[in-house]
Short mmCIF file of C-alpha atoms in Angstrom, two decimals:
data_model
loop_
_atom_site.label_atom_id
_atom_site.label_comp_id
_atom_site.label_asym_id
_atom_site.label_seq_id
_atom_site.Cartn_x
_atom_site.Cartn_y
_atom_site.Cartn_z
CA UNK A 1 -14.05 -63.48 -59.50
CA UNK A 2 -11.62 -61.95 -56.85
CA UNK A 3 -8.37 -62.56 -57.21
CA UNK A 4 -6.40 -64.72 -55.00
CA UNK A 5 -2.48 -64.30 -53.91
CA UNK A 6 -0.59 -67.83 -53.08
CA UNK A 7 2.59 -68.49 -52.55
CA UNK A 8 4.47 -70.28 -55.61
CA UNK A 9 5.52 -73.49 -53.70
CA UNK A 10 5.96 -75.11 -50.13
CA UNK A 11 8.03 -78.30 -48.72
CA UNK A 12 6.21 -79.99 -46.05
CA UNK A 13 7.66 -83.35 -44.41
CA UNK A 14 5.58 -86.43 -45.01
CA UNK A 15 3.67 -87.19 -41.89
CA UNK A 16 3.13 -83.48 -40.98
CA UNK A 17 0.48 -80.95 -41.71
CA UNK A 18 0.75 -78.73 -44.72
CA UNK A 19 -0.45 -75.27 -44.39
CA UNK A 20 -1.72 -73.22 -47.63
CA UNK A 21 -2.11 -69.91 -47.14
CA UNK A 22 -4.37 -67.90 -49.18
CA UNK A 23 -4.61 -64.05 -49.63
CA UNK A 24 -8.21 -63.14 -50.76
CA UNK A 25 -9.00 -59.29 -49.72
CA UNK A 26 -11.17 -57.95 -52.53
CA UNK A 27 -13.44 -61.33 -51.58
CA UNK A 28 -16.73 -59.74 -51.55
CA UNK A 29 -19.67 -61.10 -49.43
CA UNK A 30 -21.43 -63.57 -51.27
CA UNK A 31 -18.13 -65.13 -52.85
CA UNK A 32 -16.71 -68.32 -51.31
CA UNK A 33 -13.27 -69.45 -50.98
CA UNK A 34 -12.75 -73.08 -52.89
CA UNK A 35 -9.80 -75.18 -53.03
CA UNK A 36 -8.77 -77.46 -55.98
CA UNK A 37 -5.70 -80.02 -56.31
CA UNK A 38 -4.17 -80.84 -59.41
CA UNK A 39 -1.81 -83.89 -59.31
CA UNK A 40 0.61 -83.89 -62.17
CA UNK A 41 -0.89 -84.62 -65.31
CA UNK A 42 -4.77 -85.20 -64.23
CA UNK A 43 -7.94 -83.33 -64.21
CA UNK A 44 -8.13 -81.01 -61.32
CA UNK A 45 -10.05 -82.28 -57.66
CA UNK A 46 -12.07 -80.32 -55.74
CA UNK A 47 -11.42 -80.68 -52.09
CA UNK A 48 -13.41 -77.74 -49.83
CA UNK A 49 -14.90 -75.01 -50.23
CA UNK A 50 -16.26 -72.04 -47.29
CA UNK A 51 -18.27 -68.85 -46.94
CA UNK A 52 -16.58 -67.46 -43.65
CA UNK A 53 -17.21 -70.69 -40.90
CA UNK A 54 -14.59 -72.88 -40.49
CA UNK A 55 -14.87 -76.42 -42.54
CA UNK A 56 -13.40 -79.49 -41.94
CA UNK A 57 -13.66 -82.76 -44.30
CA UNK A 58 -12.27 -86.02 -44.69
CA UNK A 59 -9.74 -84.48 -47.10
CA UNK A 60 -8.52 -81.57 -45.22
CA UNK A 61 -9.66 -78.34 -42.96
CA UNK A 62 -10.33 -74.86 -43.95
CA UNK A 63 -9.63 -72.01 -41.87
CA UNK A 64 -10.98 -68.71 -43.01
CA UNK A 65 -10.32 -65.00 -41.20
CA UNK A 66 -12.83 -63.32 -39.59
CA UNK A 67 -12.70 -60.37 -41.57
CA UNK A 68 -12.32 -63.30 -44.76
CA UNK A 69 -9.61 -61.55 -46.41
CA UNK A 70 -7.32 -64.43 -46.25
CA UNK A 71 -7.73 -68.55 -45.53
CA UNK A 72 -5.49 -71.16 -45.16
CA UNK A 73 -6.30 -75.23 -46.41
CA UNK A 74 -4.58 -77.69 -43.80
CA UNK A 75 -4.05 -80.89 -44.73
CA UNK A 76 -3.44 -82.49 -41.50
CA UNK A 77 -0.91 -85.52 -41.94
CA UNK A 78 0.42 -84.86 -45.31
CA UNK A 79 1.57 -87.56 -47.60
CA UNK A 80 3.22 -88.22 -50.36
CA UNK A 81 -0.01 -88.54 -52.84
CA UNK A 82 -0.24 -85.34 -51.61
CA UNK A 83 2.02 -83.20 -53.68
CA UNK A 84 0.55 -81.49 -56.08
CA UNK A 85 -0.68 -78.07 -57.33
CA UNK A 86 -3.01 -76.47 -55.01
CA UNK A 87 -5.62 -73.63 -56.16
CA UNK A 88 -7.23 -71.15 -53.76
CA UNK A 89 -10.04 -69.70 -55.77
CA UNK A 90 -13.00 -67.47 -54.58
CA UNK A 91 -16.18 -66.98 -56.60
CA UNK A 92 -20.07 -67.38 -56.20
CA UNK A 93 -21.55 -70.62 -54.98
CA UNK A 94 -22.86 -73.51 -57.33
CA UNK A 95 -21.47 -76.00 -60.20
CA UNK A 96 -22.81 -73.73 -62.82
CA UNK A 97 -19.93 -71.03 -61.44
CA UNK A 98 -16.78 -70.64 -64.02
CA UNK A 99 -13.70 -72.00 -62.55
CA UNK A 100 -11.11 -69.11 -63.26
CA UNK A 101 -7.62 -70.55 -61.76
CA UNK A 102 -4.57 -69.11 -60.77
CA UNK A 103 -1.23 -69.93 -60.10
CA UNK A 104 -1.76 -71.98 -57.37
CA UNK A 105 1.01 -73.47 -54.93
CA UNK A 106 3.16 -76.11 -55.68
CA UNK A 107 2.97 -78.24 -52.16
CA UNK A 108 5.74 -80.86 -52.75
CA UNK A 109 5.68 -83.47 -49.85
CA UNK A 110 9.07 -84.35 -48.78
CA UNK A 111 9.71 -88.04 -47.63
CA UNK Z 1 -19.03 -89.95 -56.23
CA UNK Z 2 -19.75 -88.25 -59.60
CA UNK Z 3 -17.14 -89.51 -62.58
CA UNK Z 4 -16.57 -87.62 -65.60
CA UNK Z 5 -14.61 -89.22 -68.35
CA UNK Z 6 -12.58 -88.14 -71.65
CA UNK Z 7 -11.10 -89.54 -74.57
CA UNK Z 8 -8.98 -90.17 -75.61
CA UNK Z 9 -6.27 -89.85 -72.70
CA UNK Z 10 -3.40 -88.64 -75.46
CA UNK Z 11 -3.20 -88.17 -78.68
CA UNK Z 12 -0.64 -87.17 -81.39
CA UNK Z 13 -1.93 -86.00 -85.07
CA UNK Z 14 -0.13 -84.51 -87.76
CA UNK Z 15 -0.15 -80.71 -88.48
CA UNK Z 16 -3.27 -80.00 -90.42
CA UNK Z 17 -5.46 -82.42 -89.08
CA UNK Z 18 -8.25 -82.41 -87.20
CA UNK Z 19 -9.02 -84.00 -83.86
CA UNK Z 20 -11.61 -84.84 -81.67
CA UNK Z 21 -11.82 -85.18 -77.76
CA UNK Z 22 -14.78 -86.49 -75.82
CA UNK Z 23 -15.84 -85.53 -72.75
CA UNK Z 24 -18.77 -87.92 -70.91
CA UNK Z 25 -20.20 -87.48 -67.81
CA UNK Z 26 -20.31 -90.97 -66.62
CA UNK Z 27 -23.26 -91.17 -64.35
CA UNK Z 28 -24.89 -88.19 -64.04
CA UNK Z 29 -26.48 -85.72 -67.00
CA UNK Z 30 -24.73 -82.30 -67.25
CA UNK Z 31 -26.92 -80.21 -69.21
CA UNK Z 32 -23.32 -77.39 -69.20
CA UNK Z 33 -19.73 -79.16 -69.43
CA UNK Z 34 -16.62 -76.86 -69.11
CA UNK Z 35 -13.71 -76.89 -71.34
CA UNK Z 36 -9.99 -75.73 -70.45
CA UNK Z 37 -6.43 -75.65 -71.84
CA UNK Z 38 -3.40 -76.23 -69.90
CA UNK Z 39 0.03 -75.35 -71.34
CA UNK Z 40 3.09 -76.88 -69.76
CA UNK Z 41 4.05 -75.11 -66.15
CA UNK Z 42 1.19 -72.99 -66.48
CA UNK Z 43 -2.38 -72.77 -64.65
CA UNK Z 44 -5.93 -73.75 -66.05
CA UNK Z 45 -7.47 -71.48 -68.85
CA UNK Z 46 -11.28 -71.28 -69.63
CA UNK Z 47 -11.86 -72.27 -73.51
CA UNK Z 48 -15.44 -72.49 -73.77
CA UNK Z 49 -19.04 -73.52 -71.84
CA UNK Z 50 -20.54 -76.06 -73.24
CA UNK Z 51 -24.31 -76.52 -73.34
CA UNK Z 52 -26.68 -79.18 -74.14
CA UNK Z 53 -28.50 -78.34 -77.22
CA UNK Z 54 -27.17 -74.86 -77.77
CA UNK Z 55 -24.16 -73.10 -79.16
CA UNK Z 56 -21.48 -73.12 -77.20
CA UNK Z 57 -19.92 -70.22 -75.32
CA UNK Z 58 -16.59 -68.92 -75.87
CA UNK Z 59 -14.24 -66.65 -73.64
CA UNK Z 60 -12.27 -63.72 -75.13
CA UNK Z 61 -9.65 -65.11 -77.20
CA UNK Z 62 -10.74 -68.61 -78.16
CA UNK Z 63 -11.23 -69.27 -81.86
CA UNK Z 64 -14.85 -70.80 -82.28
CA UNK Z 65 -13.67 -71.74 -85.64
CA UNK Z 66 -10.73 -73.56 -84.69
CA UNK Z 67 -12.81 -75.26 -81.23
CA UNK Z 68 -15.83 -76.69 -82.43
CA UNK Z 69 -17.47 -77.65 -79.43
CA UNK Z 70 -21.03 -79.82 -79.74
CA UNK Z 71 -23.09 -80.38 -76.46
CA UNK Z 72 -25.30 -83.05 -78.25
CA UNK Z 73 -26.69 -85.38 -75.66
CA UNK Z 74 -26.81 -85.11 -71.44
CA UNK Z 75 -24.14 -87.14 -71.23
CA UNK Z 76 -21.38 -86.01 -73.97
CA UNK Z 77 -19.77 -82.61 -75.00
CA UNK Z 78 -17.12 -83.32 -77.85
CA UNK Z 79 -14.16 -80.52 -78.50
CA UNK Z 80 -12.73 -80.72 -82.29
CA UNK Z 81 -9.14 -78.70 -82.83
CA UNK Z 82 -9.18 -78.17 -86.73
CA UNK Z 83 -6.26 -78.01 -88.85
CA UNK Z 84 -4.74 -78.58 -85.63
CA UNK Z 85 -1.09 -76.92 -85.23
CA UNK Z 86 2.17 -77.48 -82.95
CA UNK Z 87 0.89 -74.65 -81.02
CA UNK Z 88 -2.48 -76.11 -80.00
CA UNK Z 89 -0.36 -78.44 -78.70
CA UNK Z 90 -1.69 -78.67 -74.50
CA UNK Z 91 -3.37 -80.17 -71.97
CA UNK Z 92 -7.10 -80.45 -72.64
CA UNK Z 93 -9.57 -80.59 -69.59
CA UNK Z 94 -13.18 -80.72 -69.60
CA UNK Z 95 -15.44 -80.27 -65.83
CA UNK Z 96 -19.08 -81.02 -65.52
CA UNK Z 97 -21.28 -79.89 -62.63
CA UNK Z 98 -23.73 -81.74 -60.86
CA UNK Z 99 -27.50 -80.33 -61.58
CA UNK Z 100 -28.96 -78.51 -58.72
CA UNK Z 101 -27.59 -77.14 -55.47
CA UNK Z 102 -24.28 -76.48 -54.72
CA UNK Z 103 -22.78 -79.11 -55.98
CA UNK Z 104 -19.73 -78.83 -57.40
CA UNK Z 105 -17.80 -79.40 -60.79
CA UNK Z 106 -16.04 -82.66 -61.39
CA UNK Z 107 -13.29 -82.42 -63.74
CA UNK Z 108 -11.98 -85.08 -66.10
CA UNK Z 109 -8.79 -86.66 -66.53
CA UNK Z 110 -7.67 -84.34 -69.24
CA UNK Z 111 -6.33 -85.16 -72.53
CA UNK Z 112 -2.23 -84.76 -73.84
CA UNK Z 113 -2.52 -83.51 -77.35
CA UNK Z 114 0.90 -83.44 -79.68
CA UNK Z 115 0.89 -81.72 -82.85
CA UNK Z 116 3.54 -83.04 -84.62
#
């Protein structure tokens, strides 16, 4: 998997979007970029995932570069349910994939 | 959508002892289930893959010995720590992926093991 570069943690003010950026420029061509949640003390959520188009779904919007070597997850009108620790993650398509995470960002949503 | 359950949700043994944590994919068949570790502050770590009727796969570092994993039915991969110790103490997390496409994994709750 290609490694990913996030920051460490973000304040965003409840009601606002929340902007992850991602840093992804060994991505090669047939890896997407995925995004995972993981609210203190649960199991990890998926939330969207992209090969180099734009996606948008009822949890959030992902923005990807042209030349892919960076994205960025909005989540449009953050709340507080929202804080958590956010994983950009880029490997080949398909459940069957390993899941390697990183750091992640802590997005902590201010009230 | 998909649900993928484990228990129990915590647990705290004694040093020495063994303990098993279930992982069930709740109504779906996984015929591969996903096991992680999660120590306090830090990210996600790959254990093991789990598959149905077949030995289970390990990454670099894991102690087969010490994580006995059995994949025996569709539905249910188990994870035993033996002669568990305080520093197998962790977050346990297991993900199961939908069969076919690109569906993706759904993880479970996790499970809070103390080793006293």
């Amino acid at each position: 998997d290609a490694k990913t570069t996030q920051p460490p943690s973000m304040d965003c003010a409840e009601g606002r979007a929340a902007n992850l950026p991602c840093n992804h420029s060994t991505i090669s061509g047939n890896e997407y970029v995925y995004w995972y949640r993981q609210i203190h003390s649960q199991g990890p959520q998926y939330i969207i995932h992209g090969l180099k188009n734009n996606e948008t779904n009822e949890m959030a919007s992902l923005i990807i570069t042209e030349d892919r070597k960076s994205s960025t997850l909005i989540l449009p009108h953050a709340t507080l349910r929202d804080t958590a620790v956010y994983y950009c993650i880029v490997r080949l398509p398909g459940g069957y994939q390993k899941v390697t995470f990183g750091t992640g960002t802590k997005l902590q949503v201010i009230p | 959508g998909a649900v993928v359950s484990q228990h129990p949700s915590w647990v705290i043994c004694k040093s020495g002892t063994s303990v098993k944590i279930e992982c069930r994919s709740l109504d779906f068949q996984a015929t591969t289930m996903f096991w992680y570790r999660q120590f306090p502050k830090q990210s996600l770590m790959l254990m093991a893959t789990s598959n149905e009727g077949s030995k289970a796969t390990y990454e670099q570092g894991v102690e087969k010995d010490k994580f006995l994993i059995n994949h025996a039915s569709l539905t249910l991969s188990t994870l035993t720590v033996t002669s568990a110790h305080p520093e197998d103490s962790s977050f346990y997390i297991c993900s199961a992926p939908l069969a076919g496409g690109s569906y993706e994994q759904y993880f479970g709750p996790g499970t809070r093991l103390t080793v006293t």
